[in-house]
XYZ file of C-alpha atoms in Angstrom:
633
model
C 35.655 39.459 -56.986
C 35.142 36.386 -55.067
C 37.705 33.540 -55.685
C 34.932 31.031 -56.303
C 33.150 33.002 -58.856
C 36.568 34.002 -60.825
C 37.188 30.298 -61.047
C 33.758 29.847 -62.412
C 34.037 32.571 -64.893
C 37.570 31.141 -65.892
C 36.188 27.718 -66.544
C 33.066 28.989 -68.477
C 35.451 30.726 -70.749
C 38.026 27.829 -71.455
C 35.150 25.803 -72.258
C 33.233 28.271 -74.593
C 36.748 29.078 -76.352
C 36.859 25.139 -77.238
C 35.396 24.558 -80.920
C 32.105 23.460 -80.859
C 32.685 21.062 -83.874
C 35.901 19.715 -85.244
C 36.284 20.213 -89.277
C 35.206 17.240 -91.135
C 38.377 15.434 -92.922
C 39.225 13.571 -95.857
C 40.838 10.469 -95.154
C 43.193 7.860 -97.143
C 44.612 4.625 -96.506
C 42.173 2.396 -95.203
C 43.540 -1.207 -96.345
C 40.639 -3.592 -97.065
C 42.629 -6.456 -98.288
C 46.103 -7.161 -99.671
C 49.142 -7.112 -100.004
C 48.771 -9.937 -102.139
C 50.249 -11.222 -105.568
C 48.296 -11.842 -108.567
C 44.746 -10.513 -109.488
C 43.000 -7.910 -107.573
C 40.373 -5.693 -109.187
C 37.281 -3.778 -108.051
C 34.084 -4.390 -109.575
C 31.532 -2.200 -107.849
C 30.764 -0.216 -104.694
C 27.282 0.806 -103.427
C 26.614 2.200 -100.246
C 22.725 2.592 -98.994
C 21.303 5.886 -97.228
C 21.928 4.369 -93.863
C 25.393 3.844 -94.481
C 25.654 0.094 -94.962
C 27.240 -1.101 -97.901
C 29.996 -3.042 -99.534
C 32.699 -3.356 -102.361
C 32.517 -6.595 -104.426
C 35.914 -7.431 -106.238
C 37.945 -10.076 -107.568
C 41.150 -11.795 -106.295
C 43.120 -14.758 -106.860
C 42.272 -17.965 -104.362
C 44.723 -21.023 -105.020
C 45.775 -19.570 -108.334
C 42.121 -18.782 -109.791
C 40.017 -15.240 -109.810
C 37.155 -15.283 -107.056
C 34.408 -13.395 -105.929
C 34.918 -11.644 -102.411
C 33.297 -8.904 -100.925
C 33.811 -6.491 -97.799
C 30.707 -5.418 -95.991
C 30.686 -1.447 -94.880
C 29.408 -1.451 -91.358
C 29.776 1.364 -88.645
C 32.073 3.364 -90.721
C 34.540 0.543 -91.353
C 35.074 -2.086 -94.127
C 34.951 -5.516 -92.655
C 37.022 -8.780 -93.370
C 36.516 -9.839 -96.635
C 33.958 -12.724 -97.340
C 34.184 -15.064 -100.307
C 30.930 -15.841 -101.758
C 31.541 -18.342 -104.586
C 33.324 -21.040 -102.442
C 31.056 -23.692 -104.222
C 31.837 -22.612 -107.516
C 35.048 -23.783 -109.448
C 35.198 -21.378 -112.211
C 37.084 -18.096 -112.360
C 34.984 -15.044 -111.191
C 34.677 -11.653 -113.058
C 32.658 -8.631 -113.716
C 30.882 -8.327 -109.900
C 28.276 -5.800 -109.264
C 26.772 -4.935 -106.021
C 23.591 -2.960 -104.745
C 22.828 -2.075 -101.296
C 19.493 -1.062 -99.331
C 19.271 0.316 -95.805
C 19.200 -2.695 -92.949
C 22.311 -4.362 -94.750
C 20.389 -5.658 -97.555
C 22.939 -6.537 -100.357
C 22.677 -8.172 -103.743
C 25.832 -9.213 -105.460
C 25.632 -10.477 -109.173
C 28.654 -12.134 -111.018
C 30.040 -14.305 -113.502
C 31.278 -17.652 -112.667
C 33.163 -19.141 -115.660
C 30.485 -18.394 -118.306
C 27.287 -18.156 -115.755
C 25.641 -15.464 -114.262
C 24.888 -15.814 -110.281
C 23.571 -13.804 -108.098
C 24.015 -13.982 -104.113
C 21.689 -12.235 -101.465
C 22.318 -10.977 -98.156
C 18.599 -10.546 -97.075
C 19.453 -8.011 -94.344
C 22.101 -7.366 -91.410
C 21.389 -10.286 -89.093
C 21.703 -12.758 -91.579
C 24.459 -14.369 -93.582
C 25.003 -14.324 -97.616
C 22.779 -17.161 -99.069
C 24.537 -19.462 -101.428
C 24.457 -17.928 -104.809
C 21.887 -18.477 -107.008
C 22.553 -19.431 -110.852
C 20.527 -17.326 -113.145
C 21.451 -17.718 -116.819
C 24.340 -19.647 -118.762
C 26.308 -17.578 -121.285
C 25.620 -14.372 -119.648
C 27.883 -11.024 -119.062
C 27.839 -7.463 -118.354
C 25.701 -7.200 -115.276
C 24.194 -4.101 -113.891
C 22.441 -4.198 -110.781
C 20.581 -1.651 -108.720
C 17.753 -1.889 -105.694
C 15.135 0.454 -104.433
C 15.311 2.038 -100.912
C 12.786 -0.854 -99.812
C 14.964 -3.471 -101.447
C 13.234 -4.483 -104.878
C 16.266 -5.233 -107.086
C 16.611 -5.637 -110.527
C 19.936 -7.053 -112.801
C 20.152 -6.109 -116.418
C 22.717 -8.447 -118.091
C 23.671 -9.632 -122.100
C 22.525 -13.250 -122.701
C 21.513 -15.410 -125.482
C 17.705 -14.799 -126.399
C 16.205 -13.553 -129.978
C 20.180 -13.573 -130.920
C 23.283 -14.866 -129.563
C 23.447 -11.666 -127.233
C 20.342 -9.683 -126.102
C 19.704 -7.705 -123.112
C 17.591 -9.338 -120.398
C 16.579 -8.504 -116.930
C 15.827 -10.341 -113.660
C 14.156 -9.059 -110.777
C 14.007 -9.644 -106.949
C 10.647 -8.871 -105.017
C 11.052 -6.628 -101.567
C 10.315 -9.780 -99.219
C 12.118 -12.290 -101.610
C 15.709 -13.751 -101.660
C 15.733 -15.129 -105.174
C 15.626 -13.598 -108.474
C 13.210 -14.807 -111.515
C 14.480 -13.837 -115.039
C 11.633 -11.990 -117.144
C 11.029 -14.163 -120.226
C 10.792 -10.688 -122.742
C 14.277 -9.376 -124.059
C 14.690 -5.535 -124.073
C 16.235 -5.150 -127.566
C 14.580 -3.219 -130.000
C 15.287 -5.826 -132.713
C 15.241 -8.977 -130.751
C 16.784 -10.751 -133.982
C 19.926 -8.526 -133.662
C 22.767 -8.477 -131.012
C 22.629 -5.935 -128.160
C 24.438 -5.052 -124.901
C 27.940 -5.758 -125.901
C 31.242 -3.986 -125.542
C 30.396 -0.167 -124.881
C 26.923 -1.069 -125.386
C 26.533 -2.730 -122.303
C 23.364 -2.128 -120.317
C 22.729 0.378 -117.012
C 19.981 -0.067 -114.683
C 18.367 2.289 -112.027
C 15.369 1.505 -109.886
C 13.029 3.987 -108.157
C 12.026 4.300 -104.483
C 8.694 2.444 -105.521
C 10.601 -0.436 -107.197
C 10.022 0.079 -110.949
C 13.315 0.371 -113.173
C 14.672 1.877 -116.271
C 17.453 0.356 -118.135
C 19.780 1.768 -120.996
C 21.785 -0.139 -123.419
C 23.552 0.118 -126.636
C 22.202 -1.558 -129.801
C 23.218 -1.113 -133.371
C 24.982 2.379 -132.933
C 22.111 3.702 -130.627
C 21.474 3.958 -127.060
C 17.654 2.714 -125.956
C 15.823 3.061 -123.156
C 12.801 0.611 -121.735
C 11.143 0.830 -118.464
C 10.187 -2.031 -116.472
C 7.159 -2.336 -114.484
C 7.708 -5.382 -111.748
C 7.772 -8.287 -114.107
C 6.217 -6.356 -117.147
C 8.779 -4.753 -119.707
C 7.400 -1.607 -121.660
C 6.376 -2.019 -125.277
C 7.472 1.700 -125.746
C 11.265 1.462 -126.118
C 13.087 5.033 -126.671
C 15.746 6.068 -128.705
C 18.080 8.380 -127.018
C 20.505 9.324 -129.918
C 19.882 13.187 -130.664
C 19.782 14.035 -134.345
C 21.711 17.366 -133.459
C 22.509 19.885 -130.734
C 22.981 23.285 -131.375
C 23.118 22.838 -135.100
C 25.619 19.943 -134.759
C 24.564 16.835 -136.175
C 24.930 13.826 -134.258
C 26.041 10.227 -135.134
C 26.429 6.728 -133.199
C 26.236 6.400 -129.387
C 27.470 4.077 -126.547
C 28.503 3.961 -123.147
C 24.990 4.438 -121.588
C 24.535 5.572 -117.942
C 21.191 6.296 -115.961
C 20.396 7.344 -112.440
C 16.650 7.987 -111.062
C 14.905 9.692 -108.222
C 12.769 8.145 -105.664
C 10.093 9.364 -108.071
C 10.093 6.856 -110.772
C 8.761 9.935 -113.098
C 12.317 11.322 -113.113
C 15.718 10.290 -114.384
C 18.770 11.466 -115.941
C 20.465 9.453 -118.835
C 24.222 10.204 -120.153
C 25.977 8.464 -122.868
C 28.476 8.931 -125.731
C 27.695 10.310 -128.719
C 29.704 11.248 -132.058
C 29.009 14.495 -133.711
C 30.175 16.329 -136.685
C 33.370 17.597 -135.333
C 34.625 13.884 -135.488
C 34.540 13.421 -131.722
C 32.523 11.725 -128.829
C 30.815 14.138 -126.628
C 29.232 13.527 -123.543
C 25.158 13.771 -123.884
C 22.569 14.050 -121.040
C 19.004 13.686 -121.488
C 16.102 13.973 -118.547
C 13.496 11.700 -118.366
C 10.216 13.197 -117.674
C 7.172 11.049 -117.227
C 7.373 8.830 -120.518
C 9.428 11.287 -122.552
C 13.014 12.223 -122.772
C 13.554 15.994 -122.976
C 16.106 17.398 -125.408
C 19.801 16.206 -125.134
C 22.333 18.597 -124.062
C 26.335 18.499 -124.032
C 27.588 18.122 -120.379
C 31.501 17.385 -120.959
C 32.524 20.745 -121.014
C 34.984 20.288 -124.001
C 33.443 22.691 -125.995
C 32.864 22.605 -129.837
C 34.731 21.379 -131.620
C 36.232 19.231 -129.060
C 39.958 18.699 -128.665
C 39.643 14.968 -127.809
C 36.934 12.266 -127.403
C 35.423 11.629 -124.198
C 36.245 8.537 -122.599
C 34.508 7.178 -119.599
C 31.461 8.690 -117.838
C 29.316 8.147 -114.838
C 26.283 9.888 -113.611
C 24.376 9.955 -109.967
C 21.589 11.826 -108.776
C 20.027 11.766 -105.384
C 16.286 10.887 -104.702
C 15.295 14.472 -104.795
C 16.930 14.830 -108.366
C 20.334 16.876 -107.231
C 22.961 15.218 -109.193
C 26.564 15.281 -110.778
C 27.969 13.841 -114.105
C 31.649 13.381 -114.710
C 33.769 12.405 -118.196
C 36.964 11.850 -118.550
C 38.878 13.310 -121.431
C 42.007 14.772 -122.744
C 43.806 13.794 -119.748
C 41.468 15.820 -117.339
C 38.253 15.014 -115.240
C 35.404 17.221 -116.069
C 31.888 17.292 -113.850
C 28.953 18.853 -114.201
C 26.050 19.291 -111.570
C 22.538 19.246 -111.617
C 20.584 21.488 -109.585
C 16.420 22.206 -109.837
C 16.467 19.905 -112.761
C 19.115 21.412 -114.975
C 22.547 20.886 -115.886
C 25.202 23.571 -114.899
C 28.291 23.893 -117.219
C 31.033 21.531 -116.615
C 34.088 22.493 -114.911
C 37.498 21.150 -114.923
C 38.272 19.103 -111.751
C 41.752 17.920 -111.978
C 43.701 15.578 -114.356
C 42.562 11.850 -114.888
C 44.288 9.070 -116.595
C 43.231 8.545 -120.189
C 41.653 5.199 -119.160
C 40.382 6.142 -115.830
C 36.746 5.696 -114.928
C 35.584 8.479 -113.239
C 33.533 7.666 -110.175
C 30.485 10.123 -108.742
C 28.130 10.038 -105.708
C 25.703 12.533 -104.209
C 24.051 12.509 -100.891
C 20.156 13.441 -100.092
C 21.733 16.343 -98.254
C 23.261 17.757 -101.541
C 26.887 17.019 -100.899
C 28.451 15.541 -104.399
C 31.818 14.070 -105.185
C 33.813 13.122 -108.359
C 36.945 11.211 -107.949
C 39.337 9.741 -110.714
C 42.694 8.032 -111.073
C 45.121 10.470 -112.130
C 48.449 10.209 -114.700
C 50.693 10.284 -111.514
C 48.877 7.126 -110.223
C 47.026 9.155 -107.395
C 43.561 8.881 -106.774
C 42.033 12.183 -106.049
C 38.420 13.469 -105.182
C 36.681 16.859 -105.288
C 33.749 17.788 -103.358
C 30.678 19.854 -103.874
C 28.011 21.531 -101.583
C 24.767 21.913 -103.659
C 22.523 24.179 -101.533
C 18.810 23.842 -102.287
C 18.253 27.426 -101.178
C 20.583 29.196 -103.893
C 19.890 29.183 -107.492
C 23.678 28.626 -108.454
C 25.997 25.543 -107.839
C 29.569 25.837 -106.335
C 32.523 24.980 -108.134
C 34.760 22.253 -107.230
C 36.319 21.856 -103.936
C 40.279 21.579 -103.402
C 41.466 18.007 -104.837
C 42.249 15.712 -102.144
C 44.487 12.827 -102.369
C 43.068 9.499 -101.276
C 45.803 7.059 -102.191
C 48.704 6.595 -99.804
C 52.148 6.911 -101.851
C 53.816 4.249 -99.719
C 51.271 1.840 -101.141
C 52.356 2.546 -104.950
C 50.501 3.805 -107.507
C 46.845 3.078 -108.171
C 46.119 0.737 -111.148
C 43.557 1.949 -114.017
C 43.079 -1.895 -114.509
C 42.408 -2.478 -111.170
C 39.232 -0.374 -111.322
C 37.698 2.274 -108.795
C 34.134 2.975 -107.843
C 32.612 5.606 -105.143
C 29.826 5.377 -102.738
C 27.967 7.795 -100.807
C 25.713 7.638 -97.860
C 22.681 10.038 -97.329
C 24.798 12.593 -94.618
C 27.428 13.123 -97.457
C 30.054 10.615 -95.970
C 31.779 9.147 -98.945
C 33.992 6.004 -99.935
C 36.055 5.499 -102.812
C 37.622 2.192 -103.181
C 40.641 1.432 -105.523
C 43.691 -0.804 -106.153
C 47.515 0.001 -105.571
C 50.169 -1.885 -106.430
C 53.412 -1.237 -104.169
C 55.610 -2.982 -101.835
C 54.479 -6.622 -101.268
C 52.138 -6.786 -103.700
C 48.359 -5.176 -104.631
C 46.365 -3.512 -101.846
C 42.620 -2.968 -102.069
C 42.577 0.601 -100.275
C 39.502 2.506 -99.512
C 39.669 6.834 -98.803
C 36.807 9.574 -98.703
C 34.924 11.888 -96.568
C 33.941 11.279 -93.140
C 31.505 13.950 -91.783
C 32.145 14.993 -88.241
C 29.135 14.334 -85.575
C 26.448 16.574 -85.963
C 25.610 19.295 -83.458
C 23.575 18.422 -80.468
C 22.445 19.677 -76.976
C 21.937 18.762 -73.255
C 18.686 18.008 -71.838
C 19.590 18.251 -67.992
C 17.969 21.440 -66.478
C 20.007 24.262 -65.175
C 17.591 24.576 -62.450
C 19.031 24.337 -59.061
C 19.090 20.528 -57.946
C 19.591 18.799 -54.471
C 21.361 15.780 -55.875
C 25.047 16.064 -55.787
C 25.276 13.151 -58.266
C 22.938 13.814 -60.798
C 22.113 11.989 -64.116
C 23.183 13.809 -66.873
C 21.355 13.443 -70.436
C 21.572 14.729 -73.686
C 20.532 14.203 -77.131
C 22.469 11.824 -79.749
C 24.743 13.652 -82.113
C 24.025 12.623 -85.635
C 26.402 10.358 -87.261
C 25.807 7.246 -89.319
C 29.421 5.986 -89.541
C 29.675 3.885 -86.301
C 28.632 4.731 -82.279
C 30.017 7.822 -80.777
C 31.735 8.291 -77.659
C 30.404 11.200 -75.261
C 32.767 12.527 -72.944
C 31.238 14.605 -70.150
C 33.156 17.667 -69.000
C 32.445 19.457 -65.774
C 34.515 22.408 -64.703
C 36.581 22.057 -67.403
C 37.617 18.462 -66.387
C 36.237 15.012 -68.103
C 34.291 12.979 -65.567
C 33.459 10.172 -67.584
C 32.811 8.595 -71.153
C 30.037 6.204 -72.522
C 28.250 5.449 -75.592
C 24.927 6.193 -73.972
C 23.053 9.418 -73.989
C 23.099 9.592 -70.013
C 25.938 9.576 -67.211
C 25.330 9.435 -63.735
C 28.219 10.904 -61.543
C 30.594 8.811 -59.938
C 31.696 11.600 -57.414
C 29.510 13.994 -55.478
C 29.620 17.594 -56.960
C 30.055 20.600 -54.497
C 27.661 23.112 -53.684
C 27.749 25.676 -56.305
C 27.826 26.299 -59.922
C 29.522 24.096 -62.449
C 29.700 24.754 -66.131
C 29.599 21.525 -68.068
C 29.421 20.270 -71.707
C 29.371 16.815 -73.819
C 31.909 16.213 -76.344
C 31.018 13.375 -79.002
C 33.897 11.769 -80.655
C 33.559 9.456 -83.671
C 35.681 6.658 -84.709
C 38.159 8.957 -86.634
C 38.487 11.420 -83.516
C 36.472 14.032 -85.168
C 34.568 15.825 -82.249
C 31.320 17.857 -81.928
C 30.499 19.519 -78.371
C 27.104 20.764 -77.029
C 27.109 24.512 -75.840
C 28.293 25.083 -72.191
C 25.382 24.974 -69.846
C 25.615 25.260 -65.830
C 25.011 22.574 -63.359
C 23.682 24.332 -60.259
C 24.084 22.138 -57.166
C 22.564 23.094 -53.607
C 22.920 20.048 -51.150
C 22.921 22.412 -48.094
C 19.541 22.739 -46.340
C 18.482 26.459 -45.443
C 19.286 27.845 -41.974
C 16.753 29.834 -39.834
C 16.029 31.434 -36.706
C 12.762 31.863 -35.147
C 10.889 34.411 -32.400
C 7.628 33.682 -30.970
C 6.127 36.509 -28.937
C 3.008 36.699 -26.915
C 1.390 35.495 -23.685
C 1.070 31.614 -24.030
C -2.142 31.483 -22.579
C -5.627 30.258 -23.897
C -7.393 32.957 -26.119
C -4.224 35.098 -26.467
C -2.447 36.195 -29.775
C 1.052 34.673 -30.141
C 3.181 35.827 -33.048
C 6.089 34.052 -34.798
C 8.510 35.465 -37.169
C 10.932 33.318 -39.131
C 14.415 34.613 -40.673
C 15.941 31.919 -43.032
C 19.151 31.805 -45.107
C 20.349 29.625 -47.516
C 23.748 30.401 -48.212
C 26.620 27.799 -48.548
C 29.040 29.880 -46.719
C 27.589 31.484 -43.427
C 26.760 34.897 -43.492
C 27.656 35.324 -47.257
C 25.787 38.207 -49.229
C 22.450 36.942 -50.329
C 21.333 37.035 -54.181
C 20.524 35.317 -57.023
C 22.618 32.637 -58.695
C 23.843 34.769 -61.422
C 25.013 37.743 -59.722
C 28.368 38.378 -58.071
C 28.866 36.387 -55.011
C 26.335 33.979 -55.983
C 28.775 31.020 -55.656
C 28.608 31.420 -51.880
C 24.676 31.731 -52.268
C 22.505 28.489 -52.169
C 19.230 28.300 -54.360
C 17.170 30.542 -52.152
C 14.434 30.195 -49.767
C 11.223 28.853 -51.504
C 8.658 28.190 -49.009
C 7.855 28.512 -45.035
C 5.458 26.279 -43.354
C 4.179 26.409 -40.073
C 2.013 24.084 -37.904
C 0.869 24.908 -34.722
C 0.173 21.522 -33.808
C -3.851 21.922 -33.020
C -5.241 20.946 -36.358
C -5.710 24.577 -37.456
C -4.902 25.812 -40.974
C -1.055 25.648 -41.654
C 0.617 29.363 -42.163
C 2.725 29.558 -45.343
C 4.364 32.846 -44.807
C 7.514 33.772 -42.912
C 5.340 35.662 -40.156
C 2.032 34.672 -38.781
C -0.234 34.660 -35.622
C -2.186 32.268 -33.758
C -4.644 31.973 -30.865
C -4.798 28.434 -28.965
C -8.516 27.860 -28.180
C -7.792 25.461 -25.649
C -5.059 24.993 -23.323
C -2.565 22.115 -23.460
C 0.626 21.314 -24.807
C 1.132 21.480 -28.523
C 4.340 20.868 -30.779
C 5.017 23.750 -33.038
C 6.492 22.641 -36.159
C 8.509 25.146 -38.283
C 9.832 24.020 -41.641
C 11.646 25.835 -44.430
C 12.230 24.475 -47.915
C 14.514 25.832 -50.468
C 14.486 25.886 -54.378
C 16.673 22.870 -54.702
C 14.039 21.016 -52.495
C 16.185 20.919 -49.357
C 14.183 21.141 -46.070
C 15.085 22.177 -42.584
C 12.665 21.372 -39.703
C 12.471 22.717 -36.158
C 10.052 21.626 -33.574
C 9.168 23.368 -30.617
C 6.867 22.288 -27.520
C 4.650 24.698 -26.376
C 2.788 24.727 -23.084
C -0.691 26.813 -23.160
C -2.140 27.681 -20.172
C -5.649 28.185 -19.248
C -7.242 31.513 -19.255
C -8.591 32.735 -15.811
């Protein structure tokens, strides 16, 4: 085997042995804020499908709790921003909604007043907070993928405490409070304590609101500025023969299609325990309720908190904390599958769940040992069943101290399945706002540059983008097993010329956490050496006599190397191969395009015979001969 060919095969083998995709990782310990003394409490996390989003939280500033937001951009939480600088009152109950393009809505209480701050899009800053209603509390906010937002809240209306709604249109930056209350009986209080409202907004911009009122959970649709006149009572009379009682703690998540949603809530049954019940909204009717807490009947303990999330396509996950554990149930093909225990959970822990458009789902909880743990699922649309929970992953670095249940926790997921949980840890130096979660590796991609022979020794190499939502990727180009350049673009022009021959190459994409994906190895074929040839002209150089020309050409890098194709042994010594011949006899006659030709000059005189040989890469060698044709006697 020739030495250069051996080196080529060795280099190719090394590149092929390298992993094309590095494994995705759970990560822990991104500190967003702190350490600080005093109040630090998570309110809400929301992440849009494009990966932009924010966490809204409360932190002491000058001895008074105020509203702060850290925006998620390019896969990282940014420096905190205080949004209530002009408001002297103590901030509380912050909630946030995000849609594509950096649009954000943050609702919060300042003193006894409900306010909302809007960030219209990524380029523009947050607008000054808009005061909505005095005496309001318990806000819940959601926004469609197109930027239509709703806030449900509890405020004075027909009674001292009623459930109300405010709406912001897609092209607007201010909210309008709807005049109608949502209560079934406006004269009685609603939306208090565990009966606080929850709202979900479909892609088309209509909303569904759930709330607790007089021991019942009710649902009502909102169409733009119009409130439905047909509220629905979600309490179930019985499930599997077990009589149901009072209900509270509602949650709601909706598909892109407003016709479909899932509601979850707590309801007491005749075993004396609180259970988690789920009901599917289909059109204008809720289907029968079902237990989704995995506790069995009779239950060993009451359920605590619950959460539900579905994707725009209807896949979903619900989680319940109960009996010192976290149980989660998956929704697949419009059905709930039996719940399974994910792991331990503190009795006061609020479970956090999220699901991506690709079917990746997550459940996180705060554990009795003060750690925050998360488990992932990969729901396949092509399979009838669902997977069990993945291994528990710790998100809270122990060096920051235990996570505080009173500090809150929430979870957000983008469309690709990248997940962020945000929580508060209390340790050395004070409290820290910490983020951890799952970061998917860059997607598979391929190179574009042709493997055909080329004569340019410093070619422009091109490739497609690797899929990545969380920040820009860096691309490293490797040729012959050696890195030759890095860029964030999708092309690179080589700074140094390549030698003639065949060069294995690939591109490696690296994300912000060092995870990589690589293209398949391809070959760069470089031939910058023109072909060589010899010619032999025979015959009498007289007018009317036949001359014969034969051309013998070679396109080898190494003189006298054996000929062959670029993929056979010895090919490294060979060029791209002879592609064409051109013989111009210099008398304006037809040009011959073969390596042998014959010609008769009709007139005597002096002519320039021009012979050119072109190889596959485009290199051309030209030879000119001056011929004197004598007059025939």
